[in-house]
XYZ file of C-alpha atoms in Angstrom:
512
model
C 30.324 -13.046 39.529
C 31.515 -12.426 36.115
C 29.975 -15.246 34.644
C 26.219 -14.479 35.665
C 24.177 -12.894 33.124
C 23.809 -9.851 34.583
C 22.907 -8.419 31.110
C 20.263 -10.649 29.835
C 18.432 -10.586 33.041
C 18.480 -6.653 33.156
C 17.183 -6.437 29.651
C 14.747 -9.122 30.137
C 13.256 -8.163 33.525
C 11.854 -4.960 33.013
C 10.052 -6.119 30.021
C 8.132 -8.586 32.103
C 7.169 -6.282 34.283
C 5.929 -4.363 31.858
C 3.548 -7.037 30.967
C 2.661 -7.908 34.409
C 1.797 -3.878 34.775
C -0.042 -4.156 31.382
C -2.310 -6.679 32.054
C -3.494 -4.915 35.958
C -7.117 -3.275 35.523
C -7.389 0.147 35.140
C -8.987 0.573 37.811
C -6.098 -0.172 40.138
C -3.386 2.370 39.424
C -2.013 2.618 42.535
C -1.170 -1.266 42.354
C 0.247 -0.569 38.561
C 2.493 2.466 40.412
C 3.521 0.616 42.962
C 4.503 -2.894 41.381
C 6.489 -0.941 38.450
C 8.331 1.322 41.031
C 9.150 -1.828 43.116
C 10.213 -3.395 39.867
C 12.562 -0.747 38.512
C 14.075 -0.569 42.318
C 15.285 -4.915 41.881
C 17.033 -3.308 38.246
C 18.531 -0.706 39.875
C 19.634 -3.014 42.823
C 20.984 -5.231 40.006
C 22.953 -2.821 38.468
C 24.292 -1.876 41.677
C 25.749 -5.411 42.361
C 27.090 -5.718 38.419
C 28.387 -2.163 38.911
C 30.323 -4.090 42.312
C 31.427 -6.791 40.555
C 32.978 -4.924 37.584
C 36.843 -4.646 36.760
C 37.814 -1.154 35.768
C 41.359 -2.859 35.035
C 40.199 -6.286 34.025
C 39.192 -7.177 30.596
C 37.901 -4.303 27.877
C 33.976 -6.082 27.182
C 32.757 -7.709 30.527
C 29.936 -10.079 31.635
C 29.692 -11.345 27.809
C 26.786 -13.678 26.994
C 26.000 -14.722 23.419
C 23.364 -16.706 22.145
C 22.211 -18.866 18.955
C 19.403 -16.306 17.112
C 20.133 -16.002 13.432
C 22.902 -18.892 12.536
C 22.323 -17.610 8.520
C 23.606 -14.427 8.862
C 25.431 -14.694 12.196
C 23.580 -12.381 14.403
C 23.386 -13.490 17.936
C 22.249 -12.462 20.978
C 25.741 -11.553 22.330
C 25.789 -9.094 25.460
C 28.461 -7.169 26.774
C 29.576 -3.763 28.816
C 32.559 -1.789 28.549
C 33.329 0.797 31.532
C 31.038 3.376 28.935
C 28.301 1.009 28.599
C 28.420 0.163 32.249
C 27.823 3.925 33.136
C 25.170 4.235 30.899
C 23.413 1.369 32.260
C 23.887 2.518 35.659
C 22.061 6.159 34.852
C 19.181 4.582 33.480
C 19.065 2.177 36.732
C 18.939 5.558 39.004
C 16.807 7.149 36.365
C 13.697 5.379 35.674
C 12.064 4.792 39.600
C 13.030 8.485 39.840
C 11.486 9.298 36.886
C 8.596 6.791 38.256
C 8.040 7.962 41.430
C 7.614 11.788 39.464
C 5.142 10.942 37.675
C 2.764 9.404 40.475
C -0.062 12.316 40.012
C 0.587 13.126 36.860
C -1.804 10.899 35.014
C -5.582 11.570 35.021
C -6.860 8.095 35.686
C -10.245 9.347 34.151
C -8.488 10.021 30.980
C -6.216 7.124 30.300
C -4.953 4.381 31.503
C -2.217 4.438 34.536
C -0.986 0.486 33.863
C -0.445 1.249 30.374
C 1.671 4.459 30.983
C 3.942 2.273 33.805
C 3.953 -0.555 31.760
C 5.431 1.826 28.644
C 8.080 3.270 31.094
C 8.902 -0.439 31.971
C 9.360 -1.375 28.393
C 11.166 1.828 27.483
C 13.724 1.025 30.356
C 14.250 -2.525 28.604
C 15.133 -1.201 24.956
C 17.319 1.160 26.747
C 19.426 -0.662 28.887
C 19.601 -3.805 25.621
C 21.062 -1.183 23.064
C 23.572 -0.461 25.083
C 24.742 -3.800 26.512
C 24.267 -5.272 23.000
C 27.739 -6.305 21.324
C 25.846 -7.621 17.970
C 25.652 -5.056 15.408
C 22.312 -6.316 14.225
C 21.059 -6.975 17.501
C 22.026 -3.504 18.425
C 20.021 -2.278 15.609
C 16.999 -3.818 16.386
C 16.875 -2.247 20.340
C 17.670 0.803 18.530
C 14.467 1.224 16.358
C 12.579 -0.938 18.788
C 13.151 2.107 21.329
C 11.054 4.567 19.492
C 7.536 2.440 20.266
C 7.115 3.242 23.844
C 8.197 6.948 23.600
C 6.341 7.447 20.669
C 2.982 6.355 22.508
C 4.193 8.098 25.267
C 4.237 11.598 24.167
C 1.195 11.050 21.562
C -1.078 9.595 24.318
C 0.399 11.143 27.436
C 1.632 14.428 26.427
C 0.570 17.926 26.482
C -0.523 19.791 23.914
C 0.473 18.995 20.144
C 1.147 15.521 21.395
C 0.869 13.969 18.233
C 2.469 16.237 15.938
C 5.380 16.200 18.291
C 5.524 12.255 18.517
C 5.282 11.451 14.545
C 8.021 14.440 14.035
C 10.077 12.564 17.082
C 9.247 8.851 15.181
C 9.355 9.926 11.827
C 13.251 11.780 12.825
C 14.478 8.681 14.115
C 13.197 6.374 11.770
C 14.732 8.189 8.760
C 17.871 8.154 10.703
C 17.466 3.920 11.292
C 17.287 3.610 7.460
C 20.420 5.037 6.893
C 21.867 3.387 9.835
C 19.948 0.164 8.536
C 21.879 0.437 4.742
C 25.369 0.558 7.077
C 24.807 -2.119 8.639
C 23.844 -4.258 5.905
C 26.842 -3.025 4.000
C 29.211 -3.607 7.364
C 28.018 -7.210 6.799
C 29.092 -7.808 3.747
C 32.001 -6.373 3.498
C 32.946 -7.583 7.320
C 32.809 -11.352 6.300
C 29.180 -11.778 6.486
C 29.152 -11.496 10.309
C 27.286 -9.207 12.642
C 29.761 -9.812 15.751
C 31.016 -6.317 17.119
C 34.517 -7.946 17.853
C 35.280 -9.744 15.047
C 33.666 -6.829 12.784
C 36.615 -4.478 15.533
C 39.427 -6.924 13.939
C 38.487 -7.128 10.350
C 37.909 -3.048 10.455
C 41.307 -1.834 8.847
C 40.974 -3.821 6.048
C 38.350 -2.014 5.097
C 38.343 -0.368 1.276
C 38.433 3.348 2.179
C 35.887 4.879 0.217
C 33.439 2.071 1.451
C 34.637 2.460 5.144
C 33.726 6.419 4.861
C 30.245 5.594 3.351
C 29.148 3.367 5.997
C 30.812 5.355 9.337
C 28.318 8.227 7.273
C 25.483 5.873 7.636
C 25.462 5.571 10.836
C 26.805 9.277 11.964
C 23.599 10.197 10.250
C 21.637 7.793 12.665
C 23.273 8.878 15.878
C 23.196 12.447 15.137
C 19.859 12.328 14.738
C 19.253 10.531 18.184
C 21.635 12.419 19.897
C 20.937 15.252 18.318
C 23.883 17.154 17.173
C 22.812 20.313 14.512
C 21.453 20.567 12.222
C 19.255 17.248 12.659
C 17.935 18.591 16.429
C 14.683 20.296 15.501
C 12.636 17.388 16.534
C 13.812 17.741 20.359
C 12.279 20.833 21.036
C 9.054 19.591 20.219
C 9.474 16.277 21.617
C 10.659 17.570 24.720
C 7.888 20.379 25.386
C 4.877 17.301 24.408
C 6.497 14.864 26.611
C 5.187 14.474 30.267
C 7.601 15.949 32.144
C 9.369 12.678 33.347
C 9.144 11.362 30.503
C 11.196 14.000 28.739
C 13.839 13.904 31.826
C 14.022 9.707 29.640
C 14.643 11.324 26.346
C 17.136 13.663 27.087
C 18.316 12.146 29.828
C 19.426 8.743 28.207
C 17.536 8.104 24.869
C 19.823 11.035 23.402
C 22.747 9.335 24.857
C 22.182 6.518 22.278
C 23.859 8.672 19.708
C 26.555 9.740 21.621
C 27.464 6.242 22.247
C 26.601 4.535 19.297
C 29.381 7.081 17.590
C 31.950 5.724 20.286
C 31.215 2.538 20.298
C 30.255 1.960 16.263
C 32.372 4.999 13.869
C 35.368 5.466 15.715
C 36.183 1.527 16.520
C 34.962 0.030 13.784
C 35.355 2.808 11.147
C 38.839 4.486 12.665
C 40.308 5.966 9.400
C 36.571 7.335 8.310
C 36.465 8.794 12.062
C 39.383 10.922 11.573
C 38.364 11.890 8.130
C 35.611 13.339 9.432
C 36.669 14.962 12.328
C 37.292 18.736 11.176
C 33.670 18.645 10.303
C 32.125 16.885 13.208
C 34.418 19.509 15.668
C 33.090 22.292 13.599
C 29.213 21.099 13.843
C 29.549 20.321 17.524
C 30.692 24.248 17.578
C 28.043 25.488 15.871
C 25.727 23.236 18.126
C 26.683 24.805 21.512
C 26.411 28.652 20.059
C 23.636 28.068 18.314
C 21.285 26.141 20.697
C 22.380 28.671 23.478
C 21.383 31.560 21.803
C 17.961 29.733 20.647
C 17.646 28.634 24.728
C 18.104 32.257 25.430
C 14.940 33.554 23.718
C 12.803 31.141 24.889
C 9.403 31.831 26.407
C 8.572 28.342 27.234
C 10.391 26.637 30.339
C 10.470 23.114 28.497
C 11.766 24.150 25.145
C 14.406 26.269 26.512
C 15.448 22.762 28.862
C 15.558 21.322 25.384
C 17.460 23.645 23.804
C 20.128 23.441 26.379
C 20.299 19.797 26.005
C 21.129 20.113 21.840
C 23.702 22.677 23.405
C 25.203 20.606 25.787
C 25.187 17.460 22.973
C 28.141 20.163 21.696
C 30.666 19.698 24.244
C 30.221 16.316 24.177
C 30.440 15.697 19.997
C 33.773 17.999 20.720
C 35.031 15.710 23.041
C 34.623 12.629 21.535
C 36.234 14.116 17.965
C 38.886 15.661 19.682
C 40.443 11.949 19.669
C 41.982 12.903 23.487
C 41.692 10.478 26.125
C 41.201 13.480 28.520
C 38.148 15.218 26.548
C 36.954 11.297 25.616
C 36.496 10.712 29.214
C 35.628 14.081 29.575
C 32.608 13.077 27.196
C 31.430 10.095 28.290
C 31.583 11.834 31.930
C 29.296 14.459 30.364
C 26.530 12.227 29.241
C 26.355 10.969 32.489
C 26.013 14.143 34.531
C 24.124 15.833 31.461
C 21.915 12.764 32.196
C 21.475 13.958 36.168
C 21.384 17.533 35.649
C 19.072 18.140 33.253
C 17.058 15.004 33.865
C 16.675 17.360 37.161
C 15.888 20.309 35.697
C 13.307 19.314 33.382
C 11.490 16.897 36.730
C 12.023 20.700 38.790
C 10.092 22.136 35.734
C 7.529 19.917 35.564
C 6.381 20.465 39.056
C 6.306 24.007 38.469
C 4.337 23.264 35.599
C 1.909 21.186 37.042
C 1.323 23.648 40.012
C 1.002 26.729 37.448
C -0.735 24.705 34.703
C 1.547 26.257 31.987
C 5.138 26.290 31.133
C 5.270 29.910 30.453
C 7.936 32.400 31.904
C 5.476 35.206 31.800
C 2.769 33.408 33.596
C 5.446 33.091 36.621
C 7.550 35.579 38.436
C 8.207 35.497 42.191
C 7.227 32.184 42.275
C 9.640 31.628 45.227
C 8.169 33.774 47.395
C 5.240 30.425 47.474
C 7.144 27.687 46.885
C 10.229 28.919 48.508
C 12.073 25.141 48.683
C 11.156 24.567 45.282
C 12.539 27.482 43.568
C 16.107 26.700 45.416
C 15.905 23.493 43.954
C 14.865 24.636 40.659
C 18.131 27.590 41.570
C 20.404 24.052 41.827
C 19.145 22.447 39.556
C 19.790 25.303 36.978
C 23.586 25.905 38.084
C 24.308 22.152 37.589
C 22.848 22.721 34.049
C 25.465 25.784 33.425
C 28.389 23.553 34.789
C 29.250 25.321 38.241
C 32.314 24.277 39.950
C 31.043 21.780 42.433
C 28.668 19.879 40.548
C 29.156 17.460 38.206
C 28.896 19.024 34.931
C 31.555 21.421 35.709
C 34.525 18.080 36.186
C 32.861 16.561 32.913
C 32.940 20.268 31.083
C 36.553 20.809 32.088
C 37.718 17.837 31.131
C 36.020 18.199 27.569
C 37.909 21.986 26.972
C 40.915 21.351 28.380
C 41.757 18.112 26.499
C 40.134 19.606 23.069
C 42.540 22.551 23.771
C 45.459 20.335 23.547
C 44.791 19.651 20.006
C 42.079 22.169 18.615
C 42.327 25.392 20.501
C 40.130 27.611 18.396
C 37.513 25.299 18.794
C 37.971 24.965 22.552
C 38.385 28.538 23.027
C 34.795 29.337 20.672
C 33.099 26.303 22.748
C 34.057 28.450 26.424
C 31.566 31.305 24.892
C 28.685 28.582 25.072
C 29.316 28.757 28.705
C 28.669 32.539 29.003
C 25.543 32.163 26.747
C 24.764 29.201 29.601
C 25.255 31.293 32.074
C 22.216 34.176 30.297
C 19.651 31.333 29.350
C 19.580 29.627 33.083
C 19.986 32.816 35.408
C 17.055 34.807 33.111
C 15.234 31.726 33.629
C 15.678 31.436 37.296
C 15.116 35.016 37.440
C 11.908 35.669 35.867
C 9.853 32.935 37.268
C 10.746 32.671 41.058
C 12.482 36.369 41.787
C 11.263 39.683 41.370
C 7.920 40.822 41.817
C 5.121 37.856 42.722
C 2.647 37.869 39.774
C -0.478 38.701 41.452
C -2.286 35.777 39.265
C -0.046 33.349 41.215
C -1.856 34.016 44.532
C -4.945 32.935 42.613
C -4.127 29.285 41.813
C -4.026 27.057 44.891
C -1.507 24.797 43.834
C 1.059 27.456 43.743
C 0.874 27.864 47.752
C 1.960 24.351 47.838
C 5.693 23.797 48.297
C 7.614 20.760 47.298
C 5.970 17.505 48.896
C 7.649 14.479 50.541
C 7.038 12.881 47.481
C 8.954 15.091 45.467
C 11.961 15.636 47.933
C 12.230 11.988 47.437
C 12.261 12.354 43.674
C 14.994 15.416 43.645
C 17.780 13.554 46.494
C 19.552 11.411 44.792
C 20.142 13.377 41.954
C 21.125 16.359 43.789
C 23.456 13.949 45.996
C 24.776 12.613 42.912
C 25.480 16.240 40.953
C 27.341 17.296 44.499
C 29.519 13.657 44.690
C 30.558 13.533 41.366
C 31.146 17.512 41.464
C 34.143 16.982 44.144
C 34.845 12.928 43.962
C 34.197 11.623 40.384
C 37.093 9.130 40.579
C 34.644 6.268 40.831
C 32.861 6.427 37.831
C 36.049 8.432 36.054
C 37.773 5.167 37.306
C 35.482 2.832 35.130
C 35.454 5.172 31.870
C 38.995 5.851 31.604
C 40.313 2.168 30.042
C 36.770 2.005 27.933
C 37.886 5.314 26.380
C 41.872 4.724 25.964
C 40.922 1.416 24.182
C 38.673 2.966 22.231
C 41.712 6.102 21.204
C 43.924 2.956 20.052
C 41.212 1.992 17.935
C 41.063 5.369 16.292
C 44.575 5.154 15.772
C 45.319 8.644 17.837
C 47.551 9.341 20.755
C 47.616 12.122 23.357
C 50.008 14.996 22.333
C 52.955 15.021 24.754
C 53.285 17.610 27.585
C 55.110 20.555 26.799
C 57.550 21.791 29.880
C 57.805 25.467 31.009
C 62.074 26.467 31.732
C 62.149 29.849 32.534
C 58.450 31.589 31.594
C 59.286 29.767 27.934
C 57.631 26.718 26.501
C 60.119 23.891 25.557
C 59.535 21.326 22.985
């Protein structure tokens, strides 16, 4: 099973259904819905079998395909996933007919056109899952800017209000952050023996001149913070994330932010390991600032979908900690975070947008006792909002533990500042949860019809699996834990670090 190319055919497929959905009238949107949904469903039942047919103890880089593209400068189309790639591809699998199925009503087929939003979703799932099963350099480059085209027309033709401002500030963010990114890699191939092979760039990597090593990992640190985003480059998420249809914004923070993450784990620390612990003090101390600072932003927040968003840059904290803590506890720990951060908050911000669309603004003030209408709703939104803040039994809480405890091994002032972030977590999501479904019912609730209707079957279907998923992985993560673990450890031994040894307690005294 190994040797099928699992890889090329999930990148490939949902791009030709994207065309197929393109090219269906706009008069028949329920045809458009329904072939893209059914489409999305063969990836994820794809995934599922390559997920099967995986070897968490087998080789590091599995299911690799590689093909002629470039002979001149060596660039190939060369695919394959790691037990951190594998995971990634897996969430967007379970993401996008979730986030398909959500966003059923929420195009105005008088407005624009229903294919064309499907087919963008389609084509967005494509880039996604190809930058992460890429193992070119160049090639991985090229998914990575190419993603930015079907968001962008996303949120500046589906969006809300300030659609457009929001989608040049989201294009305009990244694309800065692919020049820098595109200098690196252009530099990484000359100095790396004019190849654009991810392995043989991993072998060549400590002979790299040190001053030249530090200035390309800073290339493309730049370009993944800004993706991710870590602070300060973050201010375009907010925006992004309040424009963005609803679903569509469960995508971006869900997995297109994960991009970053991984492109640090995958690119700086294995190819650039000396730079990566250079600049580890400072990353530590901006992923720090990151989870204070965003929390205390999220808790001011009047809007429902910028405070979502500012919990995400929060969250994109604890993970920067853990993957700079050089720990194969928080590393895992990390990796395990963008997963669930993926599920939990891709919830909340689908939970959101129904509210939204029943209220017709994402207000707090124009809620309050909205659970005495929608009373299944508002417990989900209640869930959904105490996965966010990492309760013990969800998912986020094994993925937040993991990231403290094994940063506290090494860097205990940091892990002990990042704890205060969950406090702060705790304010932002119970005020939420409190002013708009407990309390007093807003008398201008009673007057808007859609607010006596409680969650449909529709929607039950959308929240399942990721409330199934949040409550597995909250008690049994071992499966996917399973699969991350050797990814991470061989990427440690890259770095060049090695877990600090266990200290033994004789006596209430702690022995060397």
């Amino acid at each position: 099973m190994t040797d099928f190319p699992f890889l090329s055919i999930l990148t490939l497929f949902p791009l030709v259904g994207a065309a197929v959905v393109a090219f269906i009238p706009k008069t028949r949107g329920q045809l458009a819905k329904a072939i893209a949904l059914g489409w999305s469903l063969a990836v994820l039942a794809l995934s599922i079998v390559m997920w099967i047919a995986f070897e968490a103890r087998g080789d590091r880089f599995q299911f690799r395909e590689s093909y002629q593209w470039i002979p001149t400068w060596d660039a190939r189309f060369t695919f394959a996933a790691d037990g951190i790639a594998l995971v990634m591809l897996m969430l967007i699998a379970i993401l996008v007919p979730v986030v398909i199925l959500a966003s059923w009503n929420d195009i105005d087929e008088t407005q624009r056109s229903v294919p064309v939003y499907f087919a963008l979703l389609l084509a967005l799932e494509c880039t996604m899952i190809g930058v992460f099963a890429a193992a070119d350099v160049f090639l991985f480059y090229v998914f990575f800017e190419v993603m930015l085209v079907p968001m962008y027309f996303i949120i500046g033709s589906y969006g809300g209000a300030r659609r457009q401002y929001a989608a040049v500030k989201f294009f305009l963010y990244s694309l800065v952050g692919g020049l820098f990114m595109l200098a690196a890699v252009i530099g990484l191939w000359v100095v790396g023996g004019n190849t654009f092979d991810w392995q043989k760039l991993s072998d060549v990597s400590a002979a790299f001149d040190t001053g030249t090593a530090r200035w390309l990992f800073l290339g493309f640190f730049i370009a993944f913070a800004v993706k991710a985003p870590f602070f300060p480059f973050h201010t375009w998420l907010p925006d992004a994330g309040v424009a963005a249809p609803a679903p569509a914004a469960a995508l971006l923070v869900g997995v297109l932010d994960k991009v970053g993450t991984f492109g640090i784990l995958r690119y700086c620390l294995s190819l650039f390991p000396e730079a990566s612990r250079w600049f580890a003090p400072a990353a530590l101390i901006l992923g720090v600032i990151g989870i204070i600072y965003a929390a205390l932003l999220a808790v001011g927040q009047h809007d429902l979908k910028r405070l979502v968003s500012y919990t995400s840059i929060a969250h994109f904290g604890f993970i920067g900690i853990g993957i700079f803590a050089f720990t194969t506890q928080a590393g895992t720990g990390a990796v395990l975070y963008m997963v669930n951060h993926g599920l939990a908050t891709g919830l909340l911000f689908l939970v959101v947008g129904m509210f939204v669309a029943r209220r017709g603004s994402a207000l707090v003030s124009d809620f309050g006792g909205a659970g005495k209408l929608v009373p299944v709703l508002a417990g989900v939104l209640f869930f959904a909002g105490l996965a966010s803040l990492a309760l013990p039994g969800t998912a986020p809480f094994v993925s937040e533990f993991l990231v403290l405890i094994g940063t506290f091994t090494v860097h205990k002032v940091y892990a002990v500042i990042a704890t205060v972030g969950i406090i702060l977590a705790a304010a932002y999501v119970l005020w939420m949860v409190q002013r708009t479904t407990q309390g007093t019912l807003n008398p201008m609730l009673v007057a808007v019809p859609a607010m006596h209707k409680d969650i449909s079957l529709r929607e039950k279907v959308v929240v399942a699996p990721l409330i199934v998923l949040l409550l597995v992985l909250g008690f049994y993560p071992k499966p996917v834990t399973d699969v991350i673990n050797p990814a991470v450890e061989a990427t440690m031994q890259d770095v060049g670090t090695t877990d600090p040894a266990p200290t033994a307690v004789a006596n209430g005294k702690v022995a060397p």
